[in-house]
Tab-separated table of C-alpha atoms in Angstrom:
chain	number	residue	atom	x	y	z
A	1	MET	CA	-0.074	-0.083	-0.045
A	2	ASP	CA	1.195	3.518	-0.901
A	3	ALA	CA	2.406	5.427	2.267
A	4	LYS	CA	-0.032	8.628	1.588
A	5	VAL	CA	-2.817	6.190	1.230
A	6	ALA	CA	-1.985	4.407	4.440
A	7	ILE	CA	-1.570	7.744	6.245
A	8	CYS	CA	-5.081	8.816	4.851
A	9	LYS	CA	-6.465	5.451	6.095
A	10	ALA	CA	-4.997	5.707	9.637
A	11	LEU	CA	-6.411	9.155	9.926
A	12	LYS	CA	-9.766	8.041	8.839
A	13	GLU	CA	-9.638	5.180	11.253
A	14	ALA	CA	-8.402	7.466	14.082
A	15	GLY	CA	-11.742	9.608	13.863
A	16	LYS	CA	-9.904	12.532	15.192
A	17	PRO	CA	-7.039	14.787	14.154
A	18	LEU	CA	-3.506	13.278	14.838
A	19	LYS	CA	-0.003	14.644	15.317
A	20	ASN	CA	2.737	13.353	13.035
A	21	LYS	CA	4.299	11.618	15.879
A	22	ASP	CA	1.094	9.631	16.558
A	23	ILE	CA	0.885	8.675	12.951
A	24	ALA	CA	4.272	7.502	12.806
A	25	GLU	CA	3.953	5.439	15.889
A	26	ALA	CA	0.751	3.844	14.664
A	27	MET	CA	2.174	3.034	11.424
A	28	GLY	CA	5.824	2.177	12.527
A	29	LEU	CA	7.432	4.828	10.352
A	30	ASP	CA	9.858	7.605	11.142
A	31	VAL	CA	8.457	10.861	12.142
A	32	LYS	CA	10.551	12.740	9.535
A	33	ASP	CA	9.102	10.518	6.698
A	34	VAL	CA	5.485	11.102	8.027
A	35	THR	CA	6.310	14.897	8.291
A	36	LYS	CA	7.140	14.997	4.523
A	37	LEU	CA	4.097	12.866	3.426
A	38	THR	CA	1.563	14.988	5.473
A	39	ALA	CA	2.989	18.285	4.076
A	40	ALA	CA	2.459	16.568	0.435
A	41	LEU	CA	-0.952	15.398	1.408
A	42	LYS	CA	-1.939	18.700	2.722
A	43	LYS	CA	-0.648	20.574	-0.216
A	44	GLU	CA	-2.781	18.163	-2.556
A	45	GLY	CA	-5.702	18.767	-0.491
A	46	ARG	CA	-6.015	15.210	0.685
A	47	ILE	CA	-5.795	16.083	4.179
A	48	ILE	CA	-6.416	19.227	6.346
A	49	SER	CA	-4.926	20.656	9.465
A	50	PRO	CA	-7.718	21.731	11.722
A	51	LYS	CA	-5.331	22.833	14.462
A	52	ASN	CA	-1.677	23.630	14.295
A	53	CYS	CA	0.463	20.325	13.820
A	54	PHE	CA	-2.635	18.161	13.765
A	55	TYR	CA	-4.047	16.447	10.721
A	56	ALA	CA	-7.237	14.871	9.592
A	57	VAL	CA	-9.226	13.815	6.392
A	58	GLU	CA	-12.031	15.899	5.295
């Protein structure tokens, strides 16, 4: 599964906004990698940031 798709799925399953650290821990990834991926997903409009440093799917 593509990492971006996996992040979107993890955010959707969480049902609440998560920090990059929380996403990384849940997926077993490095925080730096998750940070890059969430930045790309936000730029693509696939996720939102309802609060500073928190991410969620729309």
